[in-house]
XYZ file of C-alpha atoms in Angstrom:
404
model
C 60.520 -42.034 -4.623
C 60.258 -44.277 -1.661
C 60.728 -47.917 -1.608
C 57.085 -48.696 -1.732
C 56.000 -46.590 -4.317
C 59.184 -47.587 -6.360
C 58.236 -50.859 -6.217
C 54.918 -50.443 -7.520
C 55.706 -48.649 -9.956
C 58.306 -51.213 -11.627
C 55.039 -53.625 -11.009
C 52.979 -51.571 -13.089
C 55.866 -51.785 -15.755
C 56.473 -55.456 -15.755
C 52.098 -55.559 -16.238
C 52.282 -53.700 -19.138
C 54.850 -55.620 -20.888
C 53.381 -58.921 -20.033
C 51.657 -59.909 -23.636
C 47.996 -60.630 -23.094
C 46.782 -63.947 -24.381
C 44.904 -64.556 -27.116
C 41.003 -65.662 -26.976
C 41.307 -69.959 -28.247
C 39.069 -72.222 -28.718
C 39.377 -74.995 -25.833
C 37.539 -78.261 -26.309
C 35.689 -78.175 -23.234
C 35.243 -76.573 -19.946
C 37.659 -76.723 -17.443
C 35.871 -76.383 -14.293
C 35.343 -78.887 -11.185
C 32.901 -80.629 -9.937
C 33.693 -80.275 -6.541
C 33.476 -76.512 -5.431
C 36.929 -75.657 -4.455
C 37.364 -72.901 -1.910
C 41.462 -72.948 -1.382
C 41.255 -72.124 -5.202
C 39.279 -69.393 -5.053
C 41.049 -67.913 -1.805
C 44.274 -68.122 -3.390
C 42.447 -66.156 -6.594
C 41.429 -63.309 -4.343
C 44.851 -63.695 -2.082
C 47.255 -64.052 -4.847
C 51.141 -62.671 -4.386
C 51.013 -61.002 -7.187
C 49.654 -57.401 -6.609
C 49.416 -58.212 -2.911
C 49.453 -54.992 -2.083
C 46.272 -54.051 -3.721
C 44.078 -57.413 -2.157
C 45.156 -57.018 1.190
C 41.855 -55.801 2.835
C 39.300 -58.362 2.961
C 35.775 -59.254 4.804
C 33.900 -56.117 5.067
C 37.218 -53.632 3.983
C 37.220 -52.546 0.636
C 39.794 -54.660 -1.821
C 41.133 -51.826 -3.664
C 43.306 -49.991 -1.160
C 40.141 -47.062 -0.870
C 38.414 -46.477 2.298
C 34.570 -46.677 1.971
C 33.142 -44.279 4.428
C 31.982 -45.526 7.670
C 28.823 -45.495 6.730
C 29.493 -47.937 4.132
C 31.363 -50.541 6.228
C 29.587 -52.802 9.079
C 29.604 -56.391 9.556
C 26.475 -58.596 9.302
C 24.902 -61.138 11.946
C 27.025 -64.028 13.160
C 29.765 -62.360 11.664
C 28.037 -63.601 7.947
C 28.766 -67.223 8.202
C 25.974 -68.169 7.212
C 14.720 -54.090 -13.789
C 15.493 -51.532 -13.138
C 18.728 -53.045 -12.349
C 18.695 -53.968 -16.248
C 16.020 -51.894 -17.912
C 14.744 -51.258 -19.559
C 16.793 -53.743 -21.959
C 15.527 -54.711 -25.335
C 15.979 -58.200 -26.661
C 17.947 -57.817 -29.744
C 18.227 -59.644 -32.876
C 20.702 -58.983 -34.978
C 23.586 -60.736 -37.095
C 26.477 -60.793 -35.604
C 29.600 -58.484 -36.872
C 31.450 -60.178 -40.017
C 33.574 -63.030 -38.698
C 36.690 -62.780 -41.051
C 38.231 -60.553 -38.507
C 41.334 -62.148 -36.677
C 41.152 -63.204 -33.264
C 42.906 -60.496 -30.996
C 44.595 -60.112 -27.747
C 43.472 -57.049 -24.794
C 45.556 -55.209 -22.620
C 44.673 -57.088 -19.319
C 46.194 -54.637 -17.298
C 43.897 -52.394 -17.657
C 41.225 -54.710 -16.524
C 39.282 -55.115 -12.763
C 36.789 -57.172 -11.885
C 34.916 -57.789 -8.672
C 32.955 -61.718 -8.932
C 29.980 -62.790 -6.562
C 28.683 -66.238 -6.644
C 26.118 -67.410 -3.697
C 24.901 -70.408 -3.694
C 24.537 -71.013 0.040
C 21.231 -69.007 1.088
C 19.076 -69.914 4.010
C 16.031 -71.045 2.152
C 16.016 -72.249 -1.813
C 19.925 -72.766 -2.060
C 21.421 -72.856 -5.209
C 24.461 -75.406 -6.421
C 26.333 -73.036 -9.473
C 26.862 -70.274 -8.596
C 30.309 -70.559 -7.047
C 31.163 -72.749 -10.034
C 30.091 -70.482 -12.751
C 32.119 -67.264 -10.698
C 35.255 -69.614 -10.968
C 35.256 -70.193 -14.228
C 34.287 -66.666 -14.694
C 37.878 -66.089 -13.105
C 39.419 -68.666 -14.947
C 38.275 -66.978 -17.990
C 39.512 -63.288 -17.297
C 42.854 -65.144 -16.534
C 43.394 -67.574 -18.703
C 41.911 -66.269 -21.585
C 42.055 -62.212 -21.511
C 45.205 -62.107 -19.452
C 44.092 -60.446 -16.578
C 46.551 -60.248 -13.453
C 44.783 -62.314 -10.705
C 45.595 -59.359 -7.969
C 43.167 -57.478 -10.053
C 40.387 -59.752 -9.432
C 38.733 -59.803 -6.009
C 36.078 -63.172 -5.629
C 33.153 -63.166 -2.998
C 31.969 -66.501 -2.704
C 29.312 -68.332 -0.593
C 30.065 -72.154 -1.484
C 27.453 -74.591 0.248
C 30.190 -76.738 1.311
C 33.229 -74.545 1.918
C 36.746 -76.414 2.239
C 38.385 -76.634 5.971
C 40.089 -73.810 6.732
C 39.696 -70.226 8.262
C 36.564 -68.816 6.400
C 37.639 -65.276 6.985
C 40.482 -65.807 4.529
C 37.824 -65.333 1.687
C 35.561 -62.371 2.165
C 32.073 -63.633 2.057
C 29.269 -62.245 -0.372
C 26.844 -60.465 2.707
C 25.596 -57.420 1.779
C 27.694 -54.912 3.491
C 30.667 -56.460 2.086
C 29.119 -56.180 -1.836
C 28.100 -52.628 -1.188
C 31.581 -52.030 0.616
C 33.733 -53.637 -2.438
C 31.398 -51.724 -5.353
C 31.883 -48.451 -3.366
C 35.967 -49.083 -2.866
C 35.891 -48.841 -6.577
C 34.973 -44.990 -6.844
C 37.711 -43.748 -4.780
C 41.148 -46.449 -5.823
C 43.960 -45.326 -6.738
C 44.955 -48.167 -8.375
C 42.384 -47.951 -11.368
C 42.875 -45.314 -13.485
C 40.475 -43.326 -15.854
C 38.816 -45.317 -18.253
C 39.920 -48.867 -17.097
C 38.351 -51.433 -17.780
C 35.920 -52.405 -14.583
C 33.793 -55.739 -15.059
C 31.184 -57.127 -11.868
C 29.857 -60.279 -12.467
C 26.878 -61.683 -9.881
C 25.457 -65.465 -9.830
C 23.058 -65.992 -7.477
C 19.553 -65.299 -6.672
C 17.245 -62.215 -7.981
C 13.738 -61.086 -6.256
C 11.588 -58.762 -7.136
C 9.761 -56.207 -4.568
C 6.230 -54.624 -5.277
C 3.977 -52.281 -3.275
C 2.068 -53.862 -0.315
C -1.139 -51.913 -1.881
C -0.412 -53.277 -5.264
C 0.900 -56.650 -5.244
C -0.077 -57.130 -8.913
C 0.848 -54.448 -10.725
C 2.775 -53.878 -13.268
C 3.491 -50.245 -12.171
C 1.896 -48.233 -10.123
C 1.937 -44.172 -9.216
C 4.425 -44.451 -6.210
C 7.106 -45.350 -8.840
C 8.251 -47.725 -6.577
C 7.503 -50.962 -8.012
C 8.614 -52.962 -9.569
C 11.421 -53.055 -7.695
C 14.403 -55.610 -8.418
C 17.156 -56.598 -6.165
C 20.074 -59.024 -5.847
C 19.738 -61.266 -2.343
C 23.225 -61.178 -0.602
C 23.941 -64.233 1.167
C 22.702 -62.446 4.850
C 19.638 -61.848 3.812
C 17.059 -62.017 6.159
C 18.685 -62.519 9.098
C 19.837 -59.698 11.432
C 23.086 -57.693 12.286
C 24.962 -56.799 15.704
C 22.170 -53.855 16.210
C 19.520 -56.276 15.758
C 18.172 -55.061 12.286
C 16.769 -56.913 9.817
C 19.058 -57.386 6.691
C 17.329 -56.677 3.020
C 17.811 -57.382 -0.216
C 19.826 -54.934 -2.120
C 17.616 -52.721 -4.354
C 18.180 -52.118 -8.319
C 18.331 -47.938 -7.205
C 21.528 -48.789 -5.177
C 23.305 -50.779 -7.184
C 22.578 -48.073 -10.389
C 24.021 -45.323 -7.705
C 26.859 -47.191 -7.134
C 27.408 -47.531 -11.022
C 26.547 -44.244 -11.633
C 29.128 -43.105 -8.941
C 31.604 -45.809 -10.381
C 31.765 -43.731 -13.520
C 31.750 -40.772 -12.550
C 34.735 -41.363 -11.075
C 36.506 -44.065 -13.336
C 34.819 -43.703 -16.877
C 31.937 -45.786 -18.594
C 34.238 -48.835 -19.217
C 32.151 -50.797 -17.191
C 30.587 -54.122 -17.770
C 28.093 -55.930 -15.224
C 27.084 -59.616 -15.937
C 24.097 -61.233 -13.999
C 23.044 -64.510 -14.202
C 20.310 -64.431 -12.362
C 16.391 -63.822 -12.816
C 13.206 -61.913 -11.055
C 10.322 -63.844 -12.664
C 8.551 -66.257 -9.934
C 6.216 -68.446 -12.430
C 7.989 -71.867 -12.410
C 6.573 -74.820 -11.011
C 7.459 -76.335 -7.488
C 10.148 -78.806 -8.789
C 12.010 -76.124 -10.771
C 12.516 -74.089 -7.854
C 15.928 -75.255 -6.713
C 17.487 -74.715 -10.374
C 15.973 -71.400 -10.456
C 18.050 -68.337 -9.832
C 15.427 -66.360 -7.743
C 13.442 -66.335 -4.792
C 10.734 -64.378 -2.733
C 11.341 -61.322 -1.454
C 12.692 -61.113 2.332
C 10.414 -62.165 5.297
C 11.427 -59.339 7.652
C 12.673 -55.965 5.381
C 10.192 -54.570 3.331
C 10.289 -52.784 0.016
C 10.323 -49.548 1.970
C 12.954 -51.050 4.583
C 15.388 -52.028 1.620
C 15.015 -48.707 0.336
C 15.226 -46.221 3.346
C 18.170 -48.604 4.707
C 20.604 -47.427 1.232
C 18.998 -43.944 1.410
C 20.030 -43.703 4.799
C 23.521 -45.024 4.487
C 23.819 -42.848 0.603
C 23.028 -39.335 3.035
C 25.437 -40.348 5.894
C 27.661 -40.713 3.489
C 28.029 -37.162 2.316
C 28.396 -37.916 -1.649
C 27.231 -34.262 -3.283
C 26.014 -36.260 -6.596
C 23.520 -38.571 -4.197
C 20.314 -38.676 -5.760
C 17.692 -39.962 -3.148
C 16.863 -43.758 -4.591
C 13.125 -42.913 -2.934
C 12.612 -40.254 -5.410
C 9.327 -40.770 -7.198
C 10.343 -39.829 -11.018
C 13.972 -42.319 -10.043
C 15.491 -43.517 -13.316
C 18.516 -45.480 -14.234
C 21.325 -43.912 -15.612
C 21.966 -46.250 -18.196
C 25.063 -44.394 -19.934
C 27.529 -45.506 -16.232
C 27.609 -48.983 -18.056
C 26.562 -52.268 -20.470
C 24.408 -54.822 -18.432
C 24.789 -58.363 -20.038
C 21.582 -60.488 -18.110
C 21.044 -63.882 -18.415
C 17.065 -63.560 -19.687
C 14.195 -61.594 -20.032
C 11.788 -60.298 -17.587
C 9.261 -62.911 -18.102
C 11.482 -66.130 -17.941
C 13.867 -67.992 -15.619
C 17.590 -68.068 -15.290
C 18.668 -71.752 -14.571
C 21.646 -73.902 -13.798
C 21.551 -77.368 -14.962
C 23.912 -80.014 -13.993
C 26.576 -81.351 -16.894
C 29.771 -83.902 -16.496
C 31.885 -81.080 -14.796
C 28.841 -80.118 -12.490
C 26.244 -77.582 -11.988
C 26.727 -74.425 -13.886
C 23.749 -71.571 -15.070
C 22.727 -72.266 -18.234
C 24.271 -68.346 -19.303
C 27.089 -68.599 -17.861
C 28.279 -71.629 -19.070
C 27.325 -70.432 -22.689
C 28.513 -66.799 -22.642
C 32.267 -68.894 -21.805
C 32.177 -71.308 -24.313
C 31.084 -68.328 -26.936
C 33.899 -66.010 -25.886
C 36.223 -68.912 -25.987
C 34.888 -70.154 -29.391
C 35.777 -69.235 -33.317
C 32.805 -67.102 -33.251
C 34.172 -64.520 -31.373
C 36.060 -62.013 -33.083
C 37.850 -58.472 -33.640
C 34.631 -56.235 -33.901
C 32.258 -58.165 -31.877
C 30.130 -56.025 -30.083
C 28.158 -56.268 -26.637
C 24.991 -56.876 -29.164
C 26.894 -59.262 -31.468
C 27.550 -61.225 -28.156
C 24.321 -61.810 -26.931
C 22.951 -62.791 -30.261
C 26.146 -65.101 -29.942
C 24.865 -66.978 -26.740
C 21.049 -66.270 -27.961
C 21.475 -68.807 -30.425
C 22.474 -71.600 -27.874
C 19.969 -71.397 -25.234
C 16.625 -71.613 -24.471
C 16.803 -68.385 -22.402
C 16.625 -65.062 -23.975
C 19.641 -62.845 -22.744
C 19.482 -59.258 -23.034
C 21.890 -56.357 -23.529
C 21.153 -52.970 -22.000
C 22.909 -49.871 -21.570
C 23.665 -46.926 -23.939
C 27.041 -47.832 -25.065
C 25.799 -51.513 -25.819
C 26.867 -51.057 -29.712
C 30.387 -50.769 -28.763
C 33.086 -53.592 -29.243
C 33.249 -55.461 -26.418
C 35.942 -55.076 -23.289
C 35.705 -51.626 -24.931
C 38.489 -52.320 -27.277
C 39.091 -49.310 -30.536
C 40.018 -50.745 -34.024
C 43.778 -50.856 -34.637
């Protein structure tokens, strides 16, 4: 065995044996007020595991080459639905809490976290916050080595410093970093992969049909998550789009295939455009782009999908498209119909979900057989927004732990 791999291997020993922490209650949230940047670029630059964050800003994290077709850099060098459906809200009393609290095997955990709040237009002001204490969370709490973890941020005041040292959240480098994950070596089978996104949501419907609910292209609705490029254009002078609910359900759906169904995606953010003028800048969505249309957003991933080679590519124009909603559980911070906000509190702004979902996975409440449908009955109880759960395996105890 050469040096290298010999080290890495007595890494991967020293992981396992690390005990991971039990879940505590803590008496209140430990997060900043002041966005710090140096914290989160020594998260996502950590010594430990160095050798699996070394690639940053438009190179995938996890030691895998994307294709080329995956990896191009955005304008100015980016310094500037179906996606959960169909989910059902649910209901239900939680799982019996006499259980004892118990401890994960963090090693076996990976997590990519995006929070944007610094967008052209309609900027938001927790989204950076709530991906930090996100972090702090997998950490702290479940024990999770911080090279495991990579962070793309896009703070609205970001601390001095070289910016490239943090990769930023445009949206060839959250394509690039989801994509990374199908071919790693690092994660093995059946790990435990979690993506968490704060930021803003739109939603994309036919130019011919503006106002319907459906209609027979089977294009729209159409959801997307709005990378912080959006809208503006990249060194060949295109116009940058949204990313579309039918690439980021490939991506998942190519995720496991690869790695298992052990993943978990979290998104605190919304679609629904019916809240008044003075709401908007606590809302987490916005209108769709100015420049890329519905059909741009979607003939731009089914372009990139085809160059790419991939023999289980299913075209995301397809008329009869659905979700494959066995590749994971989708946690979402509301239903269709309503708004995801952030509200500010004494440690700053933080999404009303987010904030929540923390405090109930740090909490008494939260327990051996708690499933991803006892959880969000868990949070349901403390907001005003409705979460939902979605995804087949949404019964199952969550982090996808077994009973010992």
């Amino acid at each position: 065995m050469v040096p290298d791999e010999d080290a890495r291997a007595q890494r991967k020993k020293e992981v396992k044996k690390e005990p991971a922490q039990h879940y505590t209650i803590v008496p209140g949230e430990r997060t900043s007020s002041t966005v710090d940047l140096q914290e989160a670029e020594g998260h996502a630059r950590s010594p430990k595991d160095r050798r699996i964050g070394r690639h940053v800003f438009g190179i995938p994290f996890f030691r895998a080459e994307a294709p080329s077709v995956f990896r191009r850099h955005c304008a100015e060098d980016c310094r500037v639905g179906a996606l959960f459906t169909r989910h059902s809200v649910l209901r239900i009393s939680p799982s019996s809490t006499r259980s004892a609290r118990y401890s994960v095997d963090g090693s076996r955990f990976w997590a990519i976290l995006i929070g944007i709040d610094v967008y052209k237009h309609s900027r938001l002001r927790g989204c950076v916050s709530d991906t930090l204490l996100i972090k702090r969370f997998f950490t702290d709490d479940l024990g999770m080595p911080e090279g495991r973890i990579q962070c793309l941020l896009g703070p609205n005041n970001p601390t001095p410093g070289d910016p490239k040292l943090t990769p930023t959240p445009s949206h060839a480098n959250i394509v690039d970093m989801l994509y990374s994950l199908v071919h790693s070596p690092e994660i093995d089978q059946n790990d435990n992969i979690i993506i968490y996104y704060a930021g803003h949501g739109s939603i994309y419907r036919c130019p011919e049909h503006p106002h319907a609910v459906r209609c027979h292209s089977g294009l729209c609705p159409t959801e997307a998550l709005c990378p912080l490029d959006r809208d503006t254009q990249d060194a060949d002078g295109k116009w940058i789009p949204d990313i579309s609910d039918r690439e980021i359900n490939t991506l998942f759906k190519h995720i496991s295939l690869a790695k298992g169904n052990k993943i978990t995606f979290i998104a605190d953010c919304c679609y629904a455009r019916s809240f008044s003028r003075q709401d908007q800048d606590s809302v987490r969505s916005t209108h769709p782009t100015s420049h890329a249309s519905l059909d741009d957003m979607l003939r731009a991933a089914d372009e990139r999908w085809k160059q790419s080679g991939d023999p289980n590519y299913r075209s995301v124009l397809s008329k009869d498209w659905q979700p494959d909603m066995s590749s994971r559980v989708v946690l979402a911070a509301c239903k269709d119909n309503q708004s995801a906000k952030e509200e500010q509190g004494h440690n700053g702004f933080h999404g009303v979900f987010t904030r929540t979902l923390v405090r109930v996975l740090r909490s008494i409440d939260y327990k051996k057989g708690t499933t991803y449908i006892d959880l969000v009955h868990l949070v349901n109880q403390s907001i005003s927004q409705t979460p939902v759960v979605a995804g087949v395996h949404k019964s199952e105890r969550l982090w996808y732990t077994k009973p010992r």
